[in-house]
């Protein structure tokens, strides 16, 4: 009997992988809430930093780009590098992609994945899955495409300001916990971080009527904005992220990344395409958001119901900052321990390299039949895997490898 392949995740990576498996005639069951990170864990009114050319979910057949969606749905056409895409449009595009190419999606959670112990396939790659509907079934391969889910990162020095964990209604939250920022009208808010998410949340908070918004960033000169499309260097190759030779290699030759030494890969995943505000955010930011740069948060506490941050810089004494709320826009980190649905035995056996699962050319881990795509694949295939456009590289390769595993 041929068991299906299980794809866990219905964001851009899971949907794209599922569409490629379907096109190859590989029976697959696909699980997750479609585009949930975009619908529920990003602020309303957010604009994508990626350009329209870099914001399509890869499909095995033509007709499924962001622009195809805009035309089909009668939405404004997002096509030039000057067009900035609202998160609401992108979420609708993902749902349209799902309805057309992955109609069999099952909107349930996978509770656990374990290796099947009895009656295993001679290849040894069968998995036992439990769903939150109570169903159990066997899959011959599993593709983990759970993206950002469960990987929000809170620096340990901030944790004491959220004794019960970060929450949108408490003293301290993670940026992923917000959809509607209007609750902060009239409030004094500190945003920690200097990436696009920190800077854009700060602007959206100010525009939502916050009494004051201050960005606190560790590095001196950390708050920076990118270059508009007409300011890109002309003699360098074009990539979805701008013009640069390094980005060209990382985008189109991602396979080579796997062969770099682990410390180099860790460095590149962290630094390339690192914290930088979008060019179009600068004018909305300046004059509205206050900035404290070159200061490290060394402690955080709650006093009289308000969060208090202790800041230390290279020069001068430590200072304190009090607010009504602190939002940590401190990003996401791959942490295999946070993928709680993966059985203990599987996690213990997974070979790890550069803080991610060690993957082969088909995105397969050290456990035959267990594949990872999207964010956890960045340690092997580079920073492009953190972005939607990475589906173009990843999905055909994952599908080819999984199809090749045979029934
Ligand atoms: C604020 C912000 C802005 C961003 N802007 C951009 C941008 O402009 N351009 C860009 O290219 N990238 C952007 N990104 C990165 C982008 O979010 C990721 O590249 C993309 O969402 C990754 O897609 P994914 O499919 O891997 O994961 P996600 O979109 O996070 O989807 C995860 C899926 O896994 C499912 N899931 C999780 N656990 C389970 C389980 N146990 N069982 C079943 N299903 C499960 C969820 O339901 C969901 O369907 C941004 C990220 C953030 C945080």
XYZ file of C-alpha atoms and ligand atoms in Angstrom:
460
model
C 0.000 0.000 0.000
C 1.334 3.456 -0.887
C 1.145 5.874 1.992
C 0.770 9.555 1.170
C 3.333 12.255 1.775
C 2.399 14.681 4.586
C 3.072 18.385 4.079
C 2.824 20.278 7.381
C 2.161 23.952 6.740
C -0.053 26.050 4.484
C 1.979 29.230 4.173
C 3.841 30.072 0.959
C 6.327 27.193 1.352
C 3.835 24.455 2.245
C 1.401 25.497 -0.495
C 4.129 25.738 -3.114
C 5.597 22.339 -2.162
C 2.118 20.780 -2.224
C 1.395 22.233 -5.678
C 4.640 20.752 -7.024
C 3.917 17.341 -5.482
C 0.433 17.387 -7.002
C 1.832 18.242 -10.435
C 4.096 15.193 -10.159
C 1.137 13.004 -9.228
C 2.497 12.299 -5.736
C -0.390 11.628 -3.310
C -0.083 14.117 -0.464
C -2.079 15.267 2.523
C -1.516 18.926 3.348
C -2.211 20.452 6.778
C -2.382 23.926 8.271
C -4.250 27.208 8.384
C -3.808 28.907 5.005
C -1.572 32.015 5.169
C -2.099 32.298 8.919
C 1.199 34.099 9.574
C 0.119 36.806 7.136
C -3.491 37.016 8.292
C -2.965 36.904 12.052
C 0.645 37.589 12.991
C 1.445 40.741 11.034
C -0.067 44.174 11.671
C -3.036 45.368 9.617
C -1.876 48.009 7.161
C 1.597 46.477 6.855
C 3.223 46.719 3.435
C 5.519 44.027 2.099
C 9.185 44.897 1.886
C 9.637 42.548 -1.053
C 8.857 43.869 -4.521
C 6.129 42.336 -6.719
C 8.808 40.452 -8.721
C 9.944 38.801 -5.466
C 6.504 38.103 -4.035
C 5.113 35.212 -6.026
C 4.606 31.755 -4.609
C 6.275 29.307 -6.965
C 3.892 27.051 -8.912
C 4.637 24.186 -11.290
C 2.545 25.733 -14.066
C 2.119 29.321 -15.298
C -0.820 31.498 -14.262
C -0.275 31.698 -10.495
C 1.915 34.726 -9.857
C 0.893 37.686 -7.728
C 0.166 39.608 -10.917
C -2.004 36.755 -12.266
C -3.977 36.950 -9.018
C -4.394 40.732 -9.298
C -5.724 40.331 -12.826
C -8.057 37.461 -11.938
C -9.433 39.197 -8.841
C -9.691 42.626 -10.423
C -7.292 44.046 -7.804
C -4.835 46.834 -8.495
C -1.908 45.448 -10.504
C 1.278 45.183 -8.448
C 4.072 44.797 -10.975
C 6.729 47.509 -10.910
C 9.469 47.857 -8.279
C 7.713 51.059 -7.167
C 4.500 49.219 -6.275
C 4.259 48.343 -2.591
C 2.023 45.367 -1.742
C -0.392 45.510 1.245
C -0.245 42.442 3.495
C -4.010 41.987 3.027
C -3.531 41.650 -0.751
C -0.724 39.139 -0.290
C -2.788 37.038 2.137
C -5.690 36.985 -0.364
C -3.252 35.965 -3.124
C -2.038 33.027 -0.993
C -5.618 31.894 -0.344
C -6.419 32.128 -4.065
C -3.283 30.062 -4.820
C -4.415 27.485 -2.255
C -7.970 27.236 -3.619
C -6.678 26.696 -7.141
C -3.648 24.480 -6.599
C -4.092 22.854 -3.177
C -7.880 22.454 -2.857
C -7.446 19.333 -0.743
C -5.853 21.314 2.132
C -6.975 20.049 5.539
C -7.266 22.850 8.075
C -6.189 20.813 11.066
C -3.028 20.783 13.168
C -0.520 17.993 13.224
C -0.051 17.138 16.891
C 2.774 14.636 16.566
C 5.082 12.963 14.079
C 6.934 9.815 15.098
C 8.790 7.083 13.327
C 6.594 4.093 12.715
C 7.950 1.198 14.639
C 5.774 -1.708 13.479
C 5.659 -3.021 9.911
C 7.961 -0.403 8.535
C 8.612 -0.025 4.828
C 11.924 -1.703 3.909
C 13.314 1.769 3.118
C 12.574 2.611 6.742
C 10.951 5.958 6.000
C 7.419 5.614 7.312
C 6.030 8.081 9.831
C 3.069 7.969 12.183
C 1.134 11.245 12.391
C -1.563 12.341 14.850
C -3.926 15.186 13.996
C -5.863 17.385 16.411
C -9.036 15.891 14.906
C -7.991 12.668 16.648
C -7.122 10.875 13.394
C -3.879 8.906 13.060
C -2.310 7.879 9.787
C 0.924 6.769 8.195
C 2.946 8.843 5.760
C 5.891 7.632 3.750
C 7.553 11.054 3.891
C 6.986 14.304 5.789
C 7.756 17.839 4.612
C 7.959 20.313 7.500
C 6.917 23.762 6.245
C 5.781 25.302 9.513
C 7.595 28.578 8.838
C 7.482 31.170 11.562
C 5.075 29.218 13.806
C 6.460 28.894 17.311
C 9.824 30.469 16.431
C 9.255 34.060 17.665
C 12.405 35.091 19.523
C 12.406 37.062 22.789
C 15.867 38.080 24.115
C 16.319 36.663 27.652
C 16.984 40.116 29.178
C 13.425 41.170 28.249
C 11.736 38.102 29.721
C 11.379 39.453 33.333
C 9.025 42.159 32.003
C 6.648 39.393 30.947
C 6.560 36.913 33.846
C 3.603 35.066 32.295
C 5.092 35.209 28.792
C 4.736 37.990 26.213
C 1.193 39.048 25.440
C -0.480 41.736 23.349
C -2.436 42.975 26.372
C 0.359 42.735 28.963
C 3.440 44.894 29.606
C 5.506 43.248 26.914
C 4.648 41.533 23.651
C 6.384 40.065 20.611
C 5.538 41.800 17.335
C 3.988 38.543 16.061
C 1.196 38.912 18.645
C -0.399 41.935 16.999
C -2.863 42.418 14.220
C -4.746 45.526 15.362
C -2.509 48.295 16.741
C -5.390 50.695 17.482
C -5.415 49.409 21.082
C -2.282 51.555 21.635
C -3.955 54.892 20.846
C -2.829 57.334 23.546
C -0.149 54.956 24.910
C 3.621 55.380 25.248
C 5.201 52.448 23.433
C 8.818 51.304 23.112
C 9.676 49.072 20.155
C 12.843 46.986 20.486
C 14.713 46.187 17.256
C 15.920 47.841 14.065
C 14.629 45.556 11.331
C 11.781 46.271 8.943
C 9.267 44.781 11.378
C 10.432 47.071 14.229
C 10.497 50.205 12.096
C 7.198 49.524 10.336
C 5.407 48.614 13.584
C 6.726 51.850 15.105
C 5.316 53.869 12.210
C 1.976 52.032 12.303
C 1.748 52.605 16.092
C 2.366 56.338 15.620
C -0.196 56.436 12.818
C -2.667 54.572 15.072
C -2.477 57.436 17.571
C 0.087 56.238 20.142
C 1.093 59.159 22.407
C 4.767 58.415 21.758
C 6.752 55.699 20.021
C 10.457 55.091 20.621
C 12.628 52.542 18.819
C 15.487 51.140 20.913
C 18.293 49.606 18.864
C 21.577 48.105 19.981
C 23.969 49.300 17.287
C 24.988 52.870 16.604
C 23.413 53.979 13.328
C 21.284 50.815 13.426
C 18.163 52.546 12.124
C 18.730 52.704 8.374
C 16.591 52.628 5.270
C 17.216 51.041 1.872
C 17.587 52.603 -1.543
C 14.669 53.375 -3.855
C 14.546 51.425 -7.160
C 16.097 54.286 -9.154
C 19.063 54.451 -6.745
C 20.204 50.848 -7.315
C 23.768 50.458 -8.744
C 23.330 49.908 -12.510
C 26.311 47.651 -13.273
C 25.392 44.824 -10.957
C 23.088 41.879 -11.687
C 19.438 42.151 -10.793
C 18.024 39.939 -8.042
C 14.713 39.869 -6.158
C 16.469 41.791 -3.343
C 18.219 44.496 -5.342
C 21.336 44.642 -7.506
C 24.433 42.879 -6.099
C 26.743 40.010 -7.119
C 26.559 38.423 -3.667
C 22.745 38.404 -3.729
C 22.811 36.958 -7.248
C 24.950 34.002 -6.090
C 22.827 33.456 -2.983
C 19.570 33.574 -4.966
C 20.381 31.488 -8.025
C 23.132 29.179 -6.707
C 21.709 28.417 -3.280
C 23.036 24.843 -3.530
C 26.611 26.122 -3.129
C 25.684 27.573 0.266
C 25.387 24.075 1.746
C 29.083 23.482 1.221
C 30.299 26.535 3.144
C 31.676 25.953 6.658
C 28.960 26.147 9.364
C 30.293 29.372 11.004
C 30.238 31.118 7.600
C 26.677 29.955 6.961
C 25.548 31.166 10.396
C 27.168 34.537 9.782
C 25.622 34.931 6.311
C 22.108 33.889 7.389
C 22.244 36.516 10.141
C 23.893 39.327 8.207
C 22.830 39.123 4.543
C 19.519 40.919 4.014
C 19.696 41.840 7.684
C 17.990 44.727 9.512
C 17.154 47.583 7.148
C 13.962 49.587 6.722
C 12.304 49.737 3.309
C 13.037 52.870 1.265
C 9.371 53.923 1.295
C 9.197 53.865 5.131
C 11.746 56.647 5.762
C 9.394 59.610 5.233
C 6.695 58.085 7.413
C 9.259 57.353 10.167
C 11.213 60.576 10.495
C 9.591 63.127 12.794
C 7.070 60.595 14.120
C 9.226 58.001 15.863
C 11.933 58.723 18.431
C 15.121 56.662 18.328
C 17.558 55.489 21.019
C 20.547 53.857 19.314
C 23.803 52.340 20.521
C 22.227 51.156 23.778
C 21.905 47.611 25.006
C 18.986 46.537 27.145
C 20.559 44.899 30.161
C 17.483 44.415 32.338
C 13.734 44.705 32.204
C 11.169 44.747 34.984
C 7.593 45.764 35.687
C 6.992 48.579 38.191
C 3.502 49.799 39.089
C 2.171 47.836 36.136
C 4.498 49.531 33.636
C 7.553 48.014 31.925
C 10.915 49.592 32.775
C 14.012 48.933 30.646
C 17.559 49.503 31.896
C 19.814 50.584 29.041
C 23.607 50.623 28.936
C 25.769 52.204 26.264
C 29.501 52.181 25.605
C 29.771 55.642 27.162
C 27.806 57.208 30.006
C 25.940 55.668 32.914
C 23.031 53.254 32.594
C 19.655 54.883 32.055
C 16.057 53.790 32.444
C 13.145 53.960 30.082
C 9.527 53.524 31.225
C 6.593 52.960 28.893
C 3.022 51.704 28.886
C 4.041 48.822 26.651
C 7.189 47.299 25.145
C 6.943 45.527 21.803
C 9.859 43.206 21.042
C 10.291 43.184 17.274
C 13.210 40.847 17.750
C 12.515 38.391 14.974
C 12.463 34.622 14.698
C 15.077 31.951 15.385
C 15.157 28.374 14.235
C 14.890 26.196 17.329
C 14.217 22.539 16.659
C 13.104 22.097 20.275
C 10.229 24.502 19.524
C 8.884 22.140 16.853
C 7.021 20.322 19.580
C 5.090 18.101 17.172
C 8.285 16.299 16.156
C 8.637 13.240 18.374
C 11.487 13.160 20.868
C 13.202 10.286 19.059
C 13.126 12.148 15.722
C 14.478 15.356 17.224
C 17.227 13.501 19.067
C 18.357 11.782 15.850
C 18.296 14.854 13.609
C 21.773 15.917 12.548
C 22.138 19.670 13.059
C 24.466 22.055 11.252
C 24.721 25.853 11.629
C 21.732 25.773 14.030
C 19.400 24.150 11.488
C 18.714 20.586 10.395
C 21.513 19.358 8.112
C 19.891 18.970 4.689
C 20.872 17.250 1.450
C 20.291 18.653 -2.041
C 16.630 17.549 -1.897
C 16.039 19.270 1.476
C 16.087 15.845 3.154
C 17.361 15.651 6.734
C 19.522 12.919 8.259
C 16.278 10.958 8.835
C 15.260 9.404 5.506
C 11.918 10.837 4.348
C 11.896 13.826 6.730
C 12.320 17.095 4.776
C 12.407 20.735 5.857
C 11.705 23.804 3.751
C 11.438 27.555 4.386
C 13.079 29.143 7.435
C 14.642 25.934 8.880
C 16.302 25.352 5.472
C 18.128 28.710 5.619
C 21.041 27.139 7.502
C 21.640 24.888 4.465
C 20.421 26.954 1.497
C 21.010 30.491 2.696
C 19.050 33.610 3.592
C 16.831 33.401 0.480
C 14.885 30.653 2.290
C 13.593 33.322 4.706
C 11.617 34.950 1.898
C 8.701 34.003 -0.307
C 10.800 34.078 -3.489
C 12.887 31.204 -2.078
C 9.967 28.898 -2.983
C 11.195 29.035 -6.601
C 14.423 27.315 -5.637
C 13.138 25.068 -2.879
C 9.788 23.642 -3.976
C 10.735 21.873 -7.248
C 13.747 20.315 -5.493
C 11.766 19.121 -2.466
C 9.046 17.666 -4.717
C 11.575 15.920 -6.996
C 13.380 14.382 -4.020
C 10.181 13.243 -2.302
C 8.766 11.818 -5.548
C 12.031 9.911 -6.011
C 11.642 8.176 -2.655
C 9.125 5.851 -4.314
C 6.065 4.248 -2.745
C 6.512 41.037 9.768
C 7.037 40.196 8.652
C 7.061 40.694 7.369
C 7.549 39.904 6.318
N 7.587 40.440 5.065
C 8.045 39.683 4.041
C 8.069 40.203 2.720
O 7.735 41.361 2.473
N 8.497 39.382 1.715
C 8.915 38.104 1.947
O 9.298 37.419 0.999
N 8.916 37.586 3.194
C 8.494 38.343 4.238
N 8.484 37.819 5.511
C 8.951 36.432 5.704
C 7.764 35.506 5.431
O 6.859 35.595 6.461
C 8.190 34.113 5.251
O 9.105 34.052 4.184
C 7.031 33.194 4.857
O 5.845 33.445 5.555
C 7.450 31.810 5.150
O 6.435 30.988 4.663
P 6.221 29.557 5.274
O 5.257 28.872 4.393
O 7.533 28.897 5.486
O 5.620 29.788 6.752
P 4.358 30.545 7.307
O 3.853 31.546 6.351
O 4.753 31.009 8.668
O 3.255 29.391 7.434
C 3.347 28.396 8.417
C 2.234 27.385 8.224
O 2.487 26.260 9.066
C 1.255 25.867 9.653
N 1.569 25.096 10.861
C 2.426 25.402 11.850
N 2.445 24.397 12.754
C 1.583 23.450 12.305
C 1.153 22.163 12.798
N 1.629 21.641 13.934
N 0.240 21.467 12.062
C -0.252 21.954 10.892
N 0.137 23.158 10.395
C 1.028 23.877 11.099
C 0.523 27.169 9.894
O -0.878 26.935 10.055
C 0.838 27.877 8.566
O -0.065 27.445 7.586
C 8.015 38.596 6.571
C 7.978 38.082 7.870
C 7.505 38.875 8.911
C 7.492 38.304 10.285
